[in-house]
Coordinates of C-alpha atoms in Angstrom, one line a residue:
Chain A
X231 CA -0.2 0.0 -0.3
X232 CA 1.2 3.3 -1.2
X233 CA -0.2 5.1 0.9
X234 CA -2.2 7.6 -1.8
X235 CA -5.9 7.3 -2.1
X236 CA -8.0 7.2 -5.4
X237 CA -12.0 7.0 -5.7
X238 CA -13.8 5.4 -7.4
X239 CA -12.3 2.1 -8.6
X240 CA -14.4 2.2 -11.3
X241 CA -16.5 4.7 -12.8
X242 CA -18.7 3.8 -16.4
X243 CA -20.4 6.7 -17.9
X244 CA -21.7 8.0 -21.0
X245 CA -20.8 9.8 -23.8
X246 CA -21.4 14.0 -22.9
X247 CA -21.0 13.5 -19.5
X248 CA -19.1 15.2 -16.5
X249 CA -17.5 13.2 -14.3
X250 CA -14.8 13.7 -11.2
X251 CA -12.3 11.8 -9.9
X252 CA -10.5 12.3 -6.3
X253 CA -7.1 11.8 -5.2
X254 CA -5.2 11.5 -1.5
X255 CA -2.0 12.4 -1.5
X256 CA 0.6 10.4 1.3
X257 CA 1.1 12.2 4.6
X258 CA 3.0 14.8 4.4
X259 CA 2.9 15.1 0.7
X260 CA 2.8 19.1 -1.0
X261 CA 3.3 17.5 -4.8
X262 CA 0.1 15.6 -6.7
X263 CA 0.6 14.2 -10.5
X264 CA -1.9 13.1 -12.6
X265 CA -1.2 10.7 -15.9
X266 CA -4.2 8.5 -18.2
X267 CA -2.9 5.3 -19.6
X268 CA -4.7 4.2 -22.4
X269 CA -3.8 1.3 -24.4
X270 CA -3.2 3.4 -26.9
X271 CA -0.9 5.7 -26.2
X272 CA 0.6 4.2 -23.5
X273 CA 1.6 6.1 -20.2
X274 CA 1.1 9.9 -20.5
X275 CA 2.0 12.5 -17.4
X276 CA -1.1 15.6 -17.4
X277 CA -0.6 17.9 -14.7
X278 CA 1.2 18.3 -11.7
X279 CA 0.5 20.4 -8.5
X280 CA 2.7 21.7 -5.7
X281 CA 1.3 22.6 -2.2
X282 CA -2.3 24.1 -3.9
X283 CA -0.1 25.8 -7.2
X284 CA -0.2 23.9 -10.9
X285 CA 3.6 23.8 -11.4
X286 CA 3.6 21.5 -15.1
X287 CA 0.8 20.7 -17.6
X288 CA 1.7 18.2 -19.5
X289 CA -1.2 16.1 -22.1
X290 CA -4.2 17.4 -20.8
X291 CA -6.8 18.2 -22.9
X292 CA -9.0 21.3 -22.7
X293 CA -11.8 19.3 -21.6
X294 CA -9.7 18.3 -18.3
X295 CA -9.4 20.4 -15.2
X296 CA -7.5 20.2 -11.9
X297 CA -7.1 21.5 -8.7
X298 CA -5.0 21.0 -6.0
X299 CA -7.3 21.6 -2.5
X300 CA -6.1 23.4 1.0
X301 CA -6.1 20.3 2.6
X302 CA -3.6 18.8 -0.8
X303 CA -6.0 16.4 -1.9
X304 CA -7.2 16.8 -5.6
X305 CA -9.4 16.0 -8.3
X306 CA -9.6 15.8 -11.7
X307 CA -12.3 16.7 -14.1
X308 CA -13.3 15.0 -17.0
X309 CA -16.5 16.9 -19.6
X310 CA -17.8 15.9 -22.8
X311 CA -16.1 12.8 -22.2
X312 CA -15.7 10.9 -25.4
X313 CA -15.5 7.0 -25.7
X314 CA -11.0 7.8 -25.9
X315 CA -11.2 9.1 -22.9
X316 CA -11.6 5.4 -21.6
X317 CA -8.6 4.7 -19.6
X318 CA -6.3 3.9 -16.7
X319 CA -6.1 7.8 -14.7
X320 CA -3.3 7.1 -12.0
X321 CA -3.0 10.2 -9.1
X322 CA 1.0 9.6 -7.5
X323 CA 2.2 11.6 -4.7
X324 CA 5.8 13.0 -3.3
X325 CA 7.4 14.8 -0.8
X326 CA 8.3 17.6 -2.7
X327 CA 9.1 19.0 -6.6
X328 CA 11.0 16.5 -7.9
X329 CA 11.5 13.1 -6.3
X330 CA 10.8 9.5 -5.6
X331 CA 6.8 9.7 -6.6
X332 CA 4.2 7.3 -4.5
X333 CA 1.5 6.3 -7.0
X334 CA -2.0 5.2 -6.0
X335 CA -3.9 2.1 -7.6
X336 CA -6.0 4.3 -9.8
X337 CA -9.4 4.6 -11.4
X338 CA -10.6 2.5 -14.6
X339 CA -13.1 5.3 -16.7
X340 CA -15.1 3.0 -19.6
X341 CA -17.2 5.8 -21.4
X342 CA -20.4 4.3 -23.7
Chain B
X81 CA 9.8 17.6 -25.8
X82 CA 11.8 14.9 -25.2
X83 CA 11.9 11.1 -27.0
X84 CA 12.4 8.3 -24.6
X85 CA 13.1 4.8 -26.2
X86 CA 13.0 1.8 -23.5
X87 CA 14.6 -1.7 -24.9
X88 CA 14.1 -4.2 -24.9
X89 CA 10.2 -3.8 -25.6
X90 CA 9.9 -8.1 -24.5
X91 CA 11.7 -10.1 -22.7
X92 CA 10.9 -13.6 -21.6
X93 CA 13.6 -15.2 -19.0
X94 CA 14.0 -18.0 -17.3
X95 CA 13.8 -17.4 -12.9
X96 CA 16.6 -16.8 -11.4
X97 CA 18.1 -15.2 -15.3
X98 CA 19.8 -12.1 -14.9
X99 CA 18.7 -8.7 -17.1
X100 CA 19.0 -5.9 -18.2
X101 CA 16.5 -2.8 -19.2
X102 CA 17.6 0.4 -21.1
X103 CA 16.6 3.9 -21.4
X104 CA 17.4 6.2 -23.2
X105 CA 16.8 9.5 -23.8
X106 CA 17.8 12.6 -26.2
X107 CA 17.7 15.7 -23.9
X108 CA 19.6 16.6 -20.7
X109 CA 16.8 15.7 -17.3
X110 CA 17.2 16.2 -14.4
X111 CA 14.6 13.7 -13.2
X112 CA 14.5 9.9 -13.6
X113 CA 12.4 7.4 -12.7
X114 CA 11.9 3.7 -13.2
X115 CA 9.0 2.5 -12.1
X116 CA 6.9 -1.1 -12.4
X117 CA 3.2 -1.9 -13.7
X118 CA 2.7 -5.7 -12.0
X119 CA -0.1 -7.7 -13.9
X120 CA -2.7 -6.2 -11.8
X121 CA -1.7 -3.0 -12.7
X122 CA -0.1 -1.2 -9.7
X123 CA 2.5 1.1 -10.4
X124 CA 5.6 1.0 -8.0
X125 CA 8.6 3.3 -7.9
X126 CA 11.5 1.9 -7.9
X127 CA 14.6 4.3 -7.9
X128 CA 14.7 8.3 -8.7
X129 CA 18.0 8.3 -10.0
X130 CA 18.8 11.5 -12.2
X131 CA 22.3 10.3 -11.8
X132 CA 24.8 8.2 -10.8
X133 CA 24.5 3.9 -9.2
X134 CA 21.5 2.8 -6.8
X135 CA 20.9 -0.7 -5.0
X136 CA 17.7 -2.1 -3.8
X137 CA 18.4 -5.7 -3.3
X138 CA 18.3 -7.6 -6.6
X139 CA 17.5 -4.3 -8.3
X140 CA 20.1 -1.5 -9.4
X141 CA 20.0 1.2 -11.9
X142 CA 22.4 3.4 -13.3
X143 CA 22.1 6.9 -14.8
X144 CA 24.8 8.7 -17.5
X145 CA 23.5 11.5 -17.9
X146 CA 26.0 12.8 -19.7
X147 CA 25.6 9.5 -22.0
X148 CA 21.0 10.3 -21.7
X149 CA 21.0 6.3 -20.5
X150 CA 19.7 4.4 -18.4
X151 CA 19.9 1.3 -17.0
X152 CA 17.8 -1.5 -14.5
X153 CA 19.6 -4.6 -13.1
X154 CA 17.3 -7.5 -12.4
X155 CA 19.5 -10.0 -10.9
X156 CA 18.1 -13.7 -9.6
X157 CA 14.5 -12.9 -11.4
X158 CA 11.6 -14.4 -9.9
X159 CA 8.5 -14.3 -11.1
X160 CA 7.0 -11.7 -9.4
X161 CA 9.6 -9.6 -11.3
X162 CA 6.8 -9.9 -14.2
X163 CA 5.2 -7.5 -15.5
X164 CA 6.2 -4.0 -17.2
X165 CA 8.8 -2.0 -16.4
X166 CA 8.8 2.4 -17.5
X167 CA 11.7 5.1 -17.2
X168 CA 10.3 8.2 -17.3
X169 CA 12.3 11.6 -16.7
X170 CA 11.8 15.6 -16.6
X171 CA 13.5 17.1 -19.2
X172 CA 15.9 19.9 -17.6
X173 CA 14.5 22.5 -17.4
X174 CA 11.4 22.0 -17.6
X175 CA 8.5 19.9 -15.3
X176 CA 6.9 17.6 -17.8
X177 CA 7.8 14.2 -17.3
X178 CA 7.3 12.0 -20.4
X179 CA 7.4 8.0 -20.1
X180 CA 8.8 5.7 -22.3
X181 CA 7.3 3.0 -24.2
X182 CA 8.1 -0.1 -21.0
X183 CA 9.9 -2.9 -21.4
X184 CA 7.4 -5.9 -21.0
X185 CA 8.9 -9.1 -18.7
X186 CA 7.9 -12.0 -18.5
X187 CA 9.8 -14.8 -15.5
X188 CA 9.1 -18.1 -16.0
X189 CA 9.2 -20.5 -13.2

């Protein structure tokens, strides 16, 4: 157990809908990262927050947004969902800005 | 962005064998990590190794930043080592992570 929790574990929804994925980092970790893993695109970095502020943005679509709250948990919002958004979404946390990352179990999103 | 290439893409080993996985990257990096994704999908960080050598049990890693590559050594492999090994880097002066496509390892009993 990495100490990073993600909810929900599975999510099935329809095209056009909006969902929110939640991540709680390990106690004391200030950084939260979001990744998408799909069969055709592999592992893709989406976004990195450090202590409530956005630090880096990767291949995150405009339909997606994220934030990190004062208690350091983070949410990834996916809207206007398309079939191609079906993937595993991982959250990771680390103590500081650039060090070892610890991954959550992931949320499997299926868009029908 | 930076290109990250991992080799070999697939590897089949007999239990007890040793192996070396390679990660090449196209530009200077200030962060490099190796991850293992087990057959159940869980991602585990193995090493944070932007340069130098580290060892953890049967695993060790070496990054030669000046030559833009990193190696992951697995000795006396076990069936529990099966899964996909990913290398991820952060390009120097940027903060984005780039992943290689992984090496899929199958250790047979």
